[in-house]
Amino acid sequence: MSTIKKTTFSIVVLISGSGTNLLAMIKAIEAGTLECEIKAVVCDQAQAGGLVYAREAGIPVEIITSEEFPSREDYDTALKSCIEKYSPNLIVMAGFMRILTSGFVKYFEGKLINIHPSLLPKYPGLNTHARVIEAGDKETGSTVHFVTDKLDSGPIIAQEKIPVLPGETAESLQERVKNLEHKLYPRVIQSLVEGKV
Ligand code: GRF
């Protein structure tokens, strides 16, 4: 009887900060609802809070800080080599706070996704929650999209909404949007694993 080896879908996750989306992926993998392996977590901040989740889960951590490189192109060349060591099927940006060069983005096009805390195309860029409140919007949410060389503008894979509640602050909205993301992002990655996107 021949044994058919199931190939494991592998991802590399890029973070800069608190890493709660990374934690949601780790938990989903543990729960069996996300069928992939996180080969490495790459981070541009040596002290990022999210690194603890990677280390606790035994995931290799790669820190590449911008000070080591004279230009964005040089940084992205190093980032590309680092990612390629792991030959991932997918590169998942989860709060990675760098604008990538178009050479990098084109090289990985179709394999590079990001989560953005707004209903794109509304509010690309930073401070989304404050801008939602300022504009008096009645709803907001989060978007998972393929990354292209235009900031927060690549093809949308999935989007989910929540209402903006009375008395909401940027902080409360950030927390509620993140809670939504923690379900949305693992689910979208699983659809990619299953080839449904
Ligand atoms: C998320 O809200 C994501 O949409 C945005 O950055 C935040 C990252 O949060 N791109 P965390 O580091 O996963 O906690």
Coordinates of C-alpha atoms and ligand atoms in Angstrom, one line a residue:
M1 CA 0.0 0.0 0.0
S2 CA 1.5 3.3 -1.0
T3 CA 1.3 6.2 1.5
I4 CA 0.3 9.5 0.0
K5 CA 2.1 12.3 1.8
K6 CA -0.1 15.3 2.3
T7 CA 2.0 18.4 1.4
T8 CA 1.9 21.0 4.1
F9 CA 0.9 24.5 3.0
S10 CA 3.4 26.9 4.5
I11 CA 3.3 30.5 5.3
V12 CA 5.7 33.2 6.5
V13 CA 4.1 35.9 8.7
L14 CA 5.5 39.5 8.7
I15 CA 4.8 41.6 11.8
S16 CA 5.9 44.8 13.4
G17 CA 3.9 45.1 16.6
S18 CA 1.5 43.4 19.0
G19 CA 1.0 40.4 16.8
T20 CA -2.5 39.6 17.9
N21 CA -3.4 38.4 14.4
L22 CA -0.3 36.2 14.5
L23 CA -1.6 34.7 17.7
A24 CA -5.0 34.1 16.2
M25 CA -3.3 32.2 13.4
I26 CA -1.3 30.1 15.9
K27 CA -4.5 29.3 17.8
A28 CA -6.4 28.4 14.6
I29 CA -3.6 26.0 13.6
E30 CA -3.7 24.4 17.1
A31 CA -7.5 24.1 16.9
G32 CA -7.2 22.5 13.4
T33 CA -9.3 25.1 11.7
L34 CA -6.3 26.5 9.8
E35 CA -4.3 23.8 8.0
C36 CA -0.9 25.3 7.4
E37 CA 2.5 25.6 9.0
I38 CA 4.0 29.0 10.0
K39 CA 7.6 28.5 8.8
A40 CA 8.9 31.8 10.2
V41 CA 7.8 35.1 11.7
V42 CA 9.8 38.0 10.2
C43 CA 9.8 41.3 12.1
D44 CA 11.4 44.7 11.6
Q45 CA 11.2 45.6 15.3
A46 CA 13.5 43.8 17.8
Q47 CA 11.2 44.5 20.7
A48 CA 7.8 43.8 19.0
G49 CA 5.3 42.4 21.5
G50 CA 4.1 39.7 19.0
L51 CA 7.5 38.0 19.0
V52 CA 6.7 36.3 22.2
Y53 CA 3.8 34.4 20.6
A54 CA 6.2 33.1 17.9
R55 CA 8.8 32.1 20.4
E56 CA 6.3 30.4 22.7
A57 CA 5.0 28.4 19.7
G58 CA 8.5 27.4 18.7
I59 CA 8.3 29.3 15.4
P60 CA 11.7 30.6 14.0
V61 CA 11.9 34.4 14.4
E62 CA 13.9 36.6 12.0
I63 CA 14.5 40.2 12.9
I64 CA 15.5 42.5 10.2
T65 CA 15.6 46.1 11.3
S66 CA 15.8 49.1 9.0
E67 CA 18.9 50.5 10.6
E68 CA 20.9 47.7 9.0
F69 CA 20.2 48.9 5.5
P70 CA 21.0 52.2 3.7
S71 CA 17.9 52.1 1.5
R72 CA 14.4 50.6 1.2
E73 CA 15.6 48.6 -1.8
D74 CA 18.4 47.1 0.2
Y75 CA 16.0 46.2 3.0
D76 CA 13.6 44.5 0.7
T77 CA 16.4 42.6 -1.0
A78 CA 17.3 41.2 2.5
L79 CA 13.7 40.6 3.3
K80 CA 13.2 38.7 0.0
S81 CA 16.3 36.4 0.7
C82 CA 15.1 35.8 4.2
I83 CA 11.6 34.8 3.1
E84 CA 12.9 32.6 0.2
K85 CA 14.9 30.5 2.7
Y86 CA 11.5 29.1 3.9
S87 CA 9.9 28.7 0.4
P88 CA 6.5 29.6 1.7
N89 CA 3.3 29.1 -0.4
L90 CA 2.0 32.4 1.0
I91 CA 3.4 35.5 2.7
V92 CA 1.0 37.0 5.3
M93 CA 1.4 40.6 6.4
A94 CA -0.1 41.1 9.8
G95 CA 0.6 44.6 11.0
F96 CA 3.9 44.8 9.1
M97 CA 4.4 48.6 9.1
R98 CA 6.6 49.0 6.1
I99 CA 5.8 50.2 2.6
L100 CA 7.3 47.6 0.4
T101 CA 9.2 48.5 -2.9
S102 CA 7.4 47.7 -6.1
G103 CA 10.2 45.3 -7.1
F104 CA 9.5 43.2 -3.9
V105 CA 5.8 43.3 -4.4
K106 CA 6.0 42.3 -8.0
Y107 CA 8.3 39.5 -7.2
F108 CA 5.8 38.0 -4.8
E109 CA 2.6 39.1 -6.5
G110 CA -0.2 36.7 -5.9
K111 CA 1.5 35.2 -2.9
L112 CA 1.5 38.3 -0.7
I113 CA -1.6 39.3 1.4
N114 CA -2.3 41.9 3.9
I115 CA -5.1 42.8 6.4
H116 CA -6.1 46.4 6.7
P117 CA -8.4 47.7 9.4
S118 CA -11.0 49.5 7.2
L119 CA -13.5 48.8 4.5
L120 CA -11.2 49.4 1.6
P121 CA -11.1 51.4 -0.7
K122 CA -12.2 53.6 2.2
Y123 CA -9.3 54.8 4.5
P124 CA -6.1 53.3 3.1
G125 CA -3.0 54.3 5.2
L126 CA -2.8 55.0 8.9
N127 CA -5.2 56.2 11.6
T128 CA -8.2 54.5 10.1
H129 CA -10.3 54.3 13.2
A130 CA -10.0 58.0 14.1
R131 CA -10.9 58.9 10.5
V132 CA -14.0 56.6 10.6
I133 CA -15.2 58.4 13.7
E134 CA -14.3 61.8 12.4
A135 CA -16.3 61.2 9.3
G136 CA -19.3 59.9 11.3
D137 CA -19.5 56.6 9.5
K138 CA -22.1 54.2 10.7
E139 CA -20.0 51.1 9.9
T140 CA -16.4 50.0 9.5
G141 CA -14.6 46.7 9.4
S142 CA -11.5 45.0 8.0
T143 CA -10.3 43.9 4.5
V144 CA -7.9 41.1 3.5
H145 CA -6.4 41.8 0.1
F146 CA -3.5 40.8 -2.2
V147 CA -0.7 43.3 -2.0
T148 CA 0.2 45.3 -5.1
D149 CA 2.5 48.3 -5.5
K150 CA -0.3 50.7 -4.7
L151 CA -0.7 51.1 -1.0
D152 CA -3.7 49.2 0.4
S153 CA -5.3 48.9 -3.0
G154 CA -4.7 45.4 -4.3
P155 CA -7.6 43.0 -5.2
I156 CA -9.9 42.4 -2.2
I157 CA -10.2 38.8 -1.1
A158 CA -12.6 39.3 1.8
Q159 CA -14.1 42.0 3.9
E160 CA -16.2 42.1 7.1
K161 CA -18.2 44.8 8.7
I162 CA -19.2 45.9 12.2
P163 CA -21.4 48.9 13.2
V164 CA -19.8 51.9 14.7
L165 CA -21.4 52.2 18.2
P166 CA -22.5 55.4 19.9
G167 CA -19.7 56.9 22.0
E168 CA -17.1 54.9 20.2
T169 CA -13.5 56.0 20.5
A170 CA -10.6 55.1 18.1
E171 CA -9.3 52.7 20.8
S172 CA -12.6 50.9 21.3
L173 CA -13.0 50.6 17.6
Q174 CA -9.5 49.3 17.2
E175 CA -10.2 46.6 19.7
R176 CA -13.5 45.5 18.1
V177 CA -12.0 45.5 14.6
K178 CA -9.1 43.4 15.8
N179 CA -11.6 40.9 17.4
L180 CA -13.2 40.6 14.0
E181 CA -9.8 40.2 12.3
H182 CA -8.8 37.4 14.5
K183 CA -11.6 35.3 13.0
L184 CA -11.5 36.8 9.5
Y185 CA -7.7 36.4 8.8
P186 CA -7.4 32.7 9.7
R187 CA -10.5 31.9 7.7
V188 CA -9.3 33.7 4.6
I189 CA -5.9 32.0 4.8
Q190 CA -7.7 28.6 5.1
S191 CA -9.6 29.4 1.9
L192 CA -6.3 30.1 0.2
V193 CA -5.0 26.8 1.6
E194 CA -8.0 25.0 0.1
G195 CA -7.5 26.8 -3.2
K196 CA -10.9 28.5 -2.9
V197 CA -9.6 32.0 -3.8
Ligands
GRF1 C1 -4.4 45.1 12.5 O1 -5.5 45.9 12.9 C2 -4.2 45.1 11.0 O2 -5.4 45.3 10.3 C3 -3.3 46.2 10.7 O3 -2.4 46.3 11.8 C4 -3.0 45.7 13.0 C5 -2.1 44.7 13.5 O4 -2.4 44.3 14.8 N1 -2.6 46.1 9.5 P1 -1.7 43.1 15.5 O5 -0.2 43.4 15.5 O6 -1.9 41.8 14.8 O7 -2.2 43.1 16.9

